[in-house]
């Protein structure tokens, strides 16, 4: 069953019933989330609506610079989202983090589209943009969690880090445990997702195709 | 003869503050000396020790170790010669032995000779810790025991200069007497150069320290 299912606007709006449940829950339990949920819903709708039009144009483009510009906008947006989540004001982490994101996302997206999928040209927007989006989307949360944990533990364990520094450790040795914990905290959601990838794919496949049951 | 440590015209203010903690501070420390720095809380005693081992950076002046500006030495290398023991002793969540051998897990100390189990046991006795076993958790020790262990750990690196920051401030009288006795032995028996800062009234029994008072943003010799 490979036919495309057309979803009407009415059907799409039906999904709002879950938002309504969240709104009612927030109202009953006085969670104070009604405004945030409403704003979030509106933003999601308008952004996806706008992106739908923009992507229709971009995915057809033959201009590599436009594709790379879109990629750049995606990385910058991810950086701003991370900046919003990480409450660090003293340590200037933004530029190093942005450069790391740009280089590693670019390398990963290139690897996936150019080598794994093997498309020509490598920047073909129909593949490069979704591949980049997946890489950025998945790693953005991991980065935010890792950075938040790193800065928090550095402050909480300042005396312990200083003790190691005073015993001759360099900055890497002195903060190694904190660094490991931060990376682990960031990677746990991805590892969990990989652990449960079988059942998840099965449930998706189960909905999509009857052939899976044979 | 070059001094072990020489501080010239040191000035320092905390980040975001315009008022100076030190202004044109000078200090010369020769090998084998026992320096005692006294002063009220908040006068900058701990900060001075932190500047010497590069945990803080001065705004002006220079600190020379064996004639070399400390900024020309990597922090890790400097701290393998100059050991700083903080006011509140810090231990990693591991055994006493692992804590004592912690400095030897760092690259800068890799070439140094690791003390053996027997040597560590002997030292524990000398540091008034005869009942502490090497395989017990260091986290379960009292603060007084941790302080003695922290000084012992610093000594195991065989530093040329030991900086002790209010080593008895968190201790009861009995533990404080033991730590003072250890400090004096470090100087008389181990020939270590010590700089100790304290705000308590401490008069060494077996050594004659050079005593300074930290006041008006500078050091003043008192004996």
Short mmCIF file of C-alpha atoms in Angstrom, two decimals:
data_model
loop_
_atom_site.label_atom_id
_atom_site.label_comp_id
_atom_site.label_asym_id
_atom_site.label_seq_id
_atom_site.Cartn_x
_atom_site.Cartn_y
_atom_site.Cartn_z
CA UNK A 1 0.00 0.00 0.00
CA UNK A 2 2.23 2.81 -1.27
CA UNK A 3 -0.40 5.35 -2.32
CA UNK A 4 -0.23 8.87 -0.91
CA UNK A 5 -2.93 9.72 1.60
CA UNK A 6 -4.32 13.19 1.19
CA UNK A 7 -5.12 14.82 4.52
CA UNK A 8 -7.76 17.54 4.33
CA UNK A 9 -7.57 20.77 6.39
CA UNK A 10 -10.49 19.53 8.48
CA UNK A 11 -8.68 16.27 9.28
CA UNK A 12 -5.55 18.24 10.16
CA UNK A 13 -7.51 20.50 12.49
CA UNK A 14 -8.85 17.37 14.19
CA UNK A 15 -5.34 16.91 15.63
CA UNK A 16 -6.05 20.02 17.69
CA UNK A 17 -8.20 17.89 19.96
CA UNK A 18 -5.00 16.89 21.80
CA UNK A 19 -4.13 20.55 22.33
CA UNK A 20 -7.64 21.03 23.69
CA UNK A 21 -7.09 18.18 26.18
CA UNK A 22 -3.82 19.80 27.29
CA UNK A 23 -5.58 23.16 27.68
CA UNK A 24 -8.38 21.64 29.75
CA UNK A 25 -5.86 19.78 31.95
CA UNK A 26 -3.89 22.96 32.50
CA UNK A 27 -7.10 24.82 33.40
CA UNK A 28 -8.37 22.15 35.82
CA UNK A 29 -5.04 21.64 37.58
CA UNK A 30 -4.07 25.35 37.54
CA UNK A 31 -0.78 24.60 35.75
CA UNK A 32 -0.63 28.09 34.26
CA UNK A 33 0.29 26.70 30.84
CA UNK A 34 -2.76 27.86 28.87
CA UNK A 35 -1.08 30.91 27.38
CA UNK A 36 2.14 29.02 26.51
CA UNK A 37 0.20 26.19 24.87
CA UNK A 38 -1.90 28.66 22.85
CA UNK A 39 1.14 30.65 21.71
CA UNK A 40 3.07 27.43 20.97
CA UNK A 41 0.20 26.04 18.89
CA UNK A 42 -0.16 29.26 16.93
CA UNK A 43 3.58 29.46 16.30
CA UNK A 44 3.78 25.83 15.22
CA UNK A 45 0.89 26.27 12.79
CA UNK A 46 2.15 29.50 11.31
CA UNK A 47 5.76 28.29 11.04
CA UNK A 48 4.79 25.01 9.39
CA UNK A 49 2.36 26.83 7.10
CA UNK A 50 5.07 29.26 6.03
CA UNK A 51 7.73 26.58 5.81
CA UNK A 52 5.46 24.51 3.60
CA UNK A 53 5.47 27.29 0.98
CA UNK A 54 9.16 28.10 1.41
CA UNK A 55 10.19 24.46 1.20
CA UNK A 56 8.13 23.89 -1.92
CA UNK A 57 10.25 26.58 -3.58
CA UNK A 58 13.58 25.57 -2.02
CA UNK A 59 13.26 21.86 -2.73
CA UNK A 60 12.98 22.66 -6.43
CA UNK A 61 15.88 25.11 -6.59
CA UNK A 62 19.02 24.42 -8.63
CA UNK A 63 21.05 27.08 -6.82
CA UNK A 64 23.53 25.46 -4.37
CA UNK A 65 24.09 28.78 -2.55
CA UNK A 66 20.40 29.01 -1.73
CA UNK A 67 20.48 25.46 -0.34
CA UNK A 68 23.54 26.25 1.77
CA UNK A 69 21.94 29.49 2.97
CA UNK A 70 18.88 27.56 4.14
CA UNK A 71 21.20 25.12 5.90
CA UNK A 72 22.96 28.06 7.57
CA UNK A 73 19.62 29.52 8.71
CA UNK A 74 18.75 26.13 10.23
CA UNK A 75 22.03 26.02 12.19
CA UNK A 76 21.65 29.62 13.40
CA UNK A 77 18.06 28.89 14.51
CA UNK A 78 19.25 25.80 16.39
CA UNK A 79 21.93 27.92 18.08
CA UNK A 80 19.32 30.44 19.24
CA UNK A 81 17.11 27.65 20.58
CA UNK A 82 20.11 26.24 22.52
CA UNK A 83 20.96 29.72 23.81
CA UNK A 84 17.40 30.03 25.10
CA UNK A 85 17.60 26.75 26.97
CA UNK A 86 21.11 27.05 28.44
CA UNK A 87 21.00 29.62 31.25
CA UNK A 88 24.71 30.48 31.18
CA UNK A 89 25.64 34.15 31.13
CA UNK A 90 29.32 34.28 32.17
CA UNK A 91 31.03 31.71 29.96
CA UNK A 92 31.30 32.74 26.28
CA UNK A 93 30.22 29.41 24.80
CA UNK A 94 28.07 30.64 21.92
CA UNK A 95 30.67 31.20 19.18
CA UNK A 96 32.64 27.97 19.83
CA UNK A 97 29.37 26.00 20.02
CA UNK A 98 28.08 27.58 16.80
CA UNK A 99 31.30 26.80 14.91
CA UNK A 100 31.28 23.22 16.22
CA UNK A 101 27.66 22.82 15.15
CA UNK A 102 28.28 24.29 11.72
CA UNK A 103 31.31 22.10 10.96
CA UNK A 104 29.93 18.86 12.39
CA UNK A 105 26.42 19.28 10.93
CA UNK A 106 27.87 20.13 7.54
CA UNK A 107 30.18 17.12 7.64
CA UNK A 108 27.36 14.78 8.72
CA UNK A 109 24.85 16.11 6.18
CA UNK A 110 27.49 15.87 3.44
CA UNK A 111 28.35 12.33 4.48
CA UNK A 112 24.72 11.24 4.52
CA UNK A 113 23.63 12.88 1.27
CA UNK A 114 26.88 12.46 -0.68
CA UNK A 115 28.04 9.02 0.46
CA UNK A 116 25.26 7.13 2.25
CA UNK A 117 22.43 8.15 -0.11
CA UNK A 118 24.92 8.87 -2.88
CA UNK A 119 23.06 11.65 -4.66
CA UNK A 120 24.52 13.93 -7.32
CA UNK A 121 24.97 16.81 -6.82
CA UNK A 122 25.59 16.38 -3.09
CA UNK A 123 23.56 19.50 -2.27
CA UNK A 124 20.41 18.24 -4.03
CA UNK A 125 17.85 20.05 -1.79
CA UNK A 126 15.28 17.22 -1.69
CA UNK A 127 17.84 15.12 0.23
CA UNK A 128 20.37 17.57 1.67
CA UNK A 129 17.81 19.78 3.48
CA UNK A 130 15.88 16.91 5.15
CA UNK A 131 19.15 15.14 6.03
CA UNK A 132 20.48 18.38 7.57
CA UNK A 133 17.17 18.95 9.36
CA UNK A 134 17.28 15.49 10.90
CA UNK A 135 20.89 15.91 12.05
CA UNK A 136 20.26 19.38 13.50
CA UNK A 137 16.94 18.45 15.11
CA UNK A 138 18.26 15.32 16.78
CA UNK A 139 21.48 16.82 18.10
CA UNK A 140 20.06 20.18 19.19
CA UNK A 141 18.41 18.78 22.34
CA UNK A 142 21.49 16.65 23.10
CA UNK A 143 23.70 19.75 22.87
CA UNK A 144 21.42 21.84 25.08
CA UNK A 145 21.22 19.10 27.74
CA UNK A 146 25.00 18.51 27.64
CA UNK A 147 25.89 22.20 27.90
CA UNK A 148 23.40 22.82 30.71
CA UNK A 149 24.78 19.84 32.64
CA UNK A 150 28.40 20.83 31.96
CA UNK A 151 28.01 24.37 33.29
CA UNK A 152 25.88 23.31 36.25
CA UNK A 153 28.33 20.61 37.37
CA UNK A 154 31.33 22.91 36.83
CA UNK A 155 29.81 25.41 39.25
CA UNK A 156 28.67 22.81 41.77
CA UNK A 157 32.01 20.99 41.73
CA UNK A 158 34.26 24.06 41.44
CA UNK A 159 36.26 23.17 44.58
CA UNK A 160 36.80 19.60 43.39
CA UNK A 161 38.03 20.79 39.97
CA UNK A 162 40.35 23.31 41.64
CA UNK A 163 41.70 20.57 43.93
CA UNK A 164 42.64 18.47 40.89
CA UNK A 165 44.18 21.50 39.17
CA UNK A 166 46.25 22.14 42.29
CA UNK A 167 47.51 18.56 42.22
CA UNK A 168 48.91 19.05 38.71
CA UNK A 169 45.94 18.17 36.51
CA UNK A 170 45.50 20.14 33.30
CA UNK A 171 42.03 21.52 32.57
CA UNK A 172 41.03 18.41 30.60
CA UNK A 173 42.08 16.02 33.38
CA UNK A 174 40.48 18.18 36.07
CA UNK A 175 37.10 18.29 34.32
CA UNK A 176 37.11 14.83 32.71
CA UNK A 177 34.40 13.31 34.95
CA UNK A 178 32.16 16.33 34.51
CA UNK A 179 32.70 16.24 30.74
CA UNK A 180 31.86 12.51 30.59
CA UNK A 181 28.67 13.01 32.62
CA UNK A 182 27.60 15.92 30.42
CA UNK A 183 28.13 13.94 27.20
CA UNK A 184 26.32 10.92 28.68
CA UNK A 185 23.37 13.08 29.77
CA UNK A 186 23.10 14.50 26.25
CA UNK A 187 23.35 11.12 24.56
CA UNK A 188 20.93 9.14 26.75
CA UNK A 189 17.79 10.15 24.76
CA UNK A 190 19.48 9.14 21.48
CA UNK A 191 20.71 5.85 22.95
CA UNK A 192 17.25 5.13 24.34
CA UNK A 193 15.76 5.84 20.93
CA UNK A 194 18.24 3.40 19.33
CA UNK A 195 17.44 0.74 21.95
CA UNK A 196 13.74 1.00 21.15
CA UNK A 197 14.10 1.45 17.41
CA UNK A 198 12.70 -2.04 16.61
CA UNK A 199 9.33 -1.70 18.37
CA UNK A 200 9.01 1.92 17.18
CA UNK A 201 9.61 1.03 13.54
CA UNK A 202 7.26 -1.93 13.87
CA UNK A 203 4.49 0.29 15.23
CA UNK A 204 5.00 2.76 12.36
CA UNK A 205 5.15 0.00 9.79
CA UNK A 206 2.14 -1.71 11.33
CA UNK A 207 0.03 1.35 10.63
CA UNK A 208 1.39 1.88 7.13
CA UNK A 209 1.49 -1.56 5.61
CA UNK A 210 -0.30 -4.86 5.90
CA UNK A 211 2.67 -6.67 4.36
CA UNK A 212 4.58 -6.24 7.60
CA UNK A 213 2.31 -8.76 9.29
CA UNK A 214 3.27 -11.57 6.92
CA UNK B 1 71.16 33.32 45.19
CA UNK B 2 67.73 33.27 43.53
CA UNK B 3 64.79 33.29 45.87
CA UNK B 4 62.29 30.45 45.65
CA UNK B 5 59.43 32.91 45.31
CA UNK B 6 59.43 36.61 44.67
CA UNK B 7 56.35 38.80 44.46
CA UNK B 8 56.87 42.31 43.10
CA UNK B 9 54.39 45.19 42.99
CA UNK B 10 51.42 42.88 42.98
CA UNK B 11 48.02 44.43 42.45
CA UNK B 12 44.72 42.63 42.30
CA UNK B 13 41.01 43.40 42.22
CA UNK B 14 38.15 40.95 41.86
CA UNK B 15 36.38 40.79 38.51
CA UNK B 16 33.81 43.57 38.25
CA UNK B 17 35.25 45.45 41.24
CA UNK B 18 37.35 48.60 41.14
CA UNK B 19 38.64 48.42 44.71
CA UNK B 20 42.04 46.80 44.96
CA UNK B 21 42.61 43.85 47.29
CA UNK B 22 46.40 44.22 46.88
CA UNK B 23 48.30 47.29 45.87
CA UNK B 24 52.09 47.15 45.34
CA UNK B 25 52.41 44.02 47.47
CA UNK B 26 55.91 42.55 47.80
CA UNK B 27 57.10 39.28 49.31
CA UNK B 28 60.31 37.26 49.09
CA UNK B 29 60.41 33.63 50.17
CA UNK B 30 63.67 31.69 50.41
CA UNK B 31 64.06 27.92 50.44
CA UNK B 32 63.33 26.30 53.79
CA UNK B 33 61.44 29.26 55.24
CA UNK B 34 58.22 28.97 57.20
CA UNK B 35 56.04 31.95 56.32
CA UNK B 36 53.00 32.73 58.41
CA UNK B 37 50.55 35.28 57.03
CA UNK B 38 47.96 36.60 59.43
CA UNK B 39 45.07 38.95 58.92
CA UNK B 40 41.36 39.31 59.46
CA UNK B 41 38.78 37.47 57.35
CA UNK B 42 38.32 39.07 53.97
CA UNK B 43 41.75 40.73 53.91
CA UNK B 44 42.79 38.64 50.88
CA UNK B 45 44.98 35.97 52.50
CA UNK B 46 43.49 33.10 50.50
CA UNK B 47 43.52 35.20 47.32
CA UNK B 48 47.27 35.74 47.71
CA UNK B 49 47.85 31.96 47.77
CA UNK B 50 45.52 31.49 44.79
CA UNK B 51 47.53 34.07 42.84
CA UNK B 52 50.78 32.27 43.63
CA UNK B 53 49.46 29.02 42.11
CA UNK B 54 47.68 30.77 39.24
CA UNK B 55 44.11 30.01 40.26
CA UNK B 56 43.57 33.77 39.91
CA UNK B 57 45.38 36.28 37.69
CA UNK B 58 46.78 39.56 39.03
CA UNK B 59 46.08 42.91 37.33
CA UNK B 60 49.61 44.13 37.83
CA UNK B 61 53.06 43.19 39.10
CA UNK B 62 54.80 39.88 38.81
CA UNK B 63 55.29 36.61 40.65
CA UNK B 64 58.59 34.82 40.08
CA UNK B 65 59.15 31.18 40.97
CA UNK B 66 62.85 30.20 40.98
CA UNK B 67 63.47 33.39 39.02
CA UNK B 68 60.91 32.64 36.30
CA UNK B 69 57.69 34.56 35.86
CA UNK B 70 54.90 32.09 36.69
CA UNK B 71 52.99 33.13 33.57
CA UNK B 72 55.83 31.61 31.53
CA UNK B 73 55.31 28.22 33.20
CA UNK B 74 52.29 26.06 32.32
CA UNK B 75 49.82 25.96 35.27
CA UNK B 76 50.11 22.17 35.57
CA UNK B 77 53.92 22.32 35.72
CA UNK B 78 53.89 25.18 38.22
CA UNK B 79 51.47 23.25 40.44
CA UNK B 80 53.71 20.19 40.40
CA UNK B 81 56.27 22.39 42.22
CA UNK B 82 53.86 24.58 44.17
CA UNK B 83 51.14 22.69 45.99
CA UNK B 84 48.07 24.46 47.33
CA UNK B 85 45.84 22.90 49.99
CA UNK B 86 42.44 24.57 50.23
CA UNK B 87 40.64 25.58 53.40
CA UNK B 88 37.95 22.91 52.96
CA UNK B 89 39.66 19.63 52.03
CA UNK B 90 38.30 18.03 48.87
CA UNK B 91 38.26 14.28 48.27
CA UNK B 92 37.08 12.30 45.25
CA UNK B 93 34.49 9.60 45.92
CA UNK B 94 37.04 6.78 46.17
CA UNK B 95 39.26 4.99 48.67
CA UNK B 96 41.90 6.70 50.81
CA UNK B 97 44.64 5.12 48.66
CA UNK B 98 43.06 6.28 45.41
CA UNK B 99 42.79 9.78 46.82
CA UNK B 100 46.42 9.79 47.93
CA UNK B 101 47.59 8.55 44.54
CA UNK B 102 45.32 10.92 42.60
CA UNK B 103 48.16 13.32 41.62
CA UNK B 104 50.01 10.43 39.95
CA UNK B 105 47.10 9.84 37.56
CA UNK B 106 47.82 13.22 35.95
CA UNK B 107 50.24 13.40 33.01
CA UNK B 108 52.53 16.00 34.60
CA UNK B 109 53.31 13.65 37.53
CA UNK B 110 53.59 10.45 35.46
CA UNK B 111 57.38 10.35 35.78
CA UNK B 112 57.33 10.82 39.56
CA UNK B 113 57.81 7.75 41.76
CA UNK B 114 54.54 6.45 43.16
CA UNK B 115 54.74 5.66 46.85
CA UNK B 116 54.15 2.01 47.78
CA UNK B 117 51.46 0.73 50.13
CA UNK B 118 53.90 0.37 53.04
CA UNK B 119 55.16 3.92 52.59
CA UNK B 120 51.59 5.23 52.54
CA UNK B 121 50.75 3.32 55.74
CA UNK B 122 53.82 4.75 57.47
CA UNK B 123 52.88 8.24 56.39
CA UNK B 124 49.32 7.82 57.63
CA UNK B 125 50.75 7.09 61.07
CA UNK B 126 53.00 10.14 60.93
CA UNK B 127 50.00 12.25 59.96
CA UNK B 128 48.10 11.06 63.05
CA UNK B 129 45.92 8.75 60.99
CA UNK B 130 47.03 5.30 62.23
CA UNK B 131 43.48 3.91 62.32
CA UNK B 132 42.65 4.96 58.78
CA UNK B 133 42.95 2.08 56.31
CA UNK B 134 43.97 2.63 52.71
CA UNK B 135 40.96 0.80 51.29
CA UNK B 136 38.26 2.64 53.20
CA UNK B 137 36.19 5.38 51.63
CA UNK B 138 37.76 8.82 51.98
CA UNK B 139 34.29 10.37 51.98
CA UNK B 140 33.54 8.84 55.37
CA UNK B 141 36.46 10.50 57.14
CA UNK B 142 35.95 13.46 59.46
CA UNK B 143 36.90 16.91 58.20
CA UNK B 144 40.00 16.90 60.44
CA UNK B 145 41.11 13.56 58.97
CA UNK B 146 40.42 14.81 55.45
CA UNK B 147 42.54 17.90 56.10
CA UNK B 148 45.52 15.79 57.22
CA UNK B 149 45.00 13.50 54.23
CA UNK B 150 44.90 16.52 51.89
CA UNK B 151 48.22 17.83 53.26
CA UNK B 152 49.73 14.33 52.98
CA UNK B 153 48.53 14.05 49.37
CA UNK B 154 50.11 17.40 48.52
CA UNK B 155 53.37 16.32 50.14
CA UNK B 156 53.48 13.05 48.15
CA UNK B 157 54.05 15.10 45.01
CA UNK B 158 57.27 16.31 46.61
CA UNK B 159 56.57 20.01 45.94
CA UNK B 160 59.17 22.70 46.55
CA UNK B 161 56.60 25.05 48.07
CA UNK B 162 53.49 24.21 50.09
CA UNK B 163 50.66 26.72 50.35
CA UNK B 164 48.26 26.01 53.19
CA UNK B 165 45.06 28.02 53.22
CA UNK B 166 43.58 28.33 56.73
CA UNK B 167 44.36 24.66 57.38
CA UNK B 168 42.73 24.61 60.81
CA UNK B 169 39.75 26.92 60.36
CA UNK B 170 37.20 24.11 60.04
CA UNK B 171 38.78 21.86 62.66
CA UNK B 172 38.23 21.22 66.35
CA UNK B 173 41.05 22.06 68.80
CA UNK B 174 42.46 18.52 68.88
CA UNK B 175 42.65 18.22 65.08
CA UNK B 176 44.06 21.75 64.80
CA UNK B 177 46.93 20.87 67.16
CA UNK B 178 47.73 17.81 65.01
CA UNK B 179 47.73 19.87 61.80
CA UNK B 180 49.99 22.53 63.35
CA UNK B 181 52.36 19.79 64.47
CA UNK B 182 52.36 18.31 60.94
CA UNK B 183 53.10 21.73 59.43
CA UNK B 184 56.09 22.20 61.69
CA UNK B 185 57.39 18.70 60.92
CA UNK B 186 57.08 19.39 57.19
CA UNK B 187 59.41 22.31 57.68
CA UNK B 188 61.86 20.81 60.19
CA UNK B 189 61.99 17.16 59.06
CA UNK B 190 61.02 17.31 55.37
CA UNK B 191 62.78 20.67 54.76
CA UNK B 192 59.72 22.00 52.97
CA UNK B 193 59.13 25.68 52.35
CA UNK B 194 55.70 26.64 53.64
CA UNK B 195 53.39 29.60 53.35
CA UNK B 196 50.47 29.31 55.72
CA UNK B 197 47.69 31.81 56.03
CA UNK B 198 45.59 31.87 59.17
CA UNK B 199 43.42 34.17 61.19
CA UNK B 200 43.77 32.13 64.40
CA UNK B 201 46.35 32.95 67.04
CA UNK B 202 48.96 30.30 66.30
CA UNK B 203 52.47 30.33 67.73
CA UNK B 204 54.65 27.55 66.35
CA UNK B 205 56.55 25.59 68.99
CA UNK B 206 59.41 24.04 67.02
CA UNK B 207 60.01 26.54 64.20
CA UNK B 208 60.62 30.25 64.02
CA UNK B 209 58.35 31.54 61.29
CA UNK B 210 58.59 34.79 59.40
CA UNK B 211 55.27 36.35 60.32
CA UNK B 212 53.52 38.90 58.14
CA UNK B 213 50.25 40.74 58.62
CA UNK B 214 48.08 41.48 55.62
CA UNK B 215 46.62 44.93 56.08
CA UNK B 216 45.92 47.99 53.93
CA UNK B 217 46.32 45.96 50.75
CA UNK B 218 49.89 44.99 51.50
CA UNK B 219 52.07 42.72 53.67
CA UNK B 220 53.82 44.01 56.77
CA UNK B 221 56.44 41.96 58.57
CA UNK B 222 55.71 41.49 62.24
CA UNK B 223 58.46 39.09 63.31
#
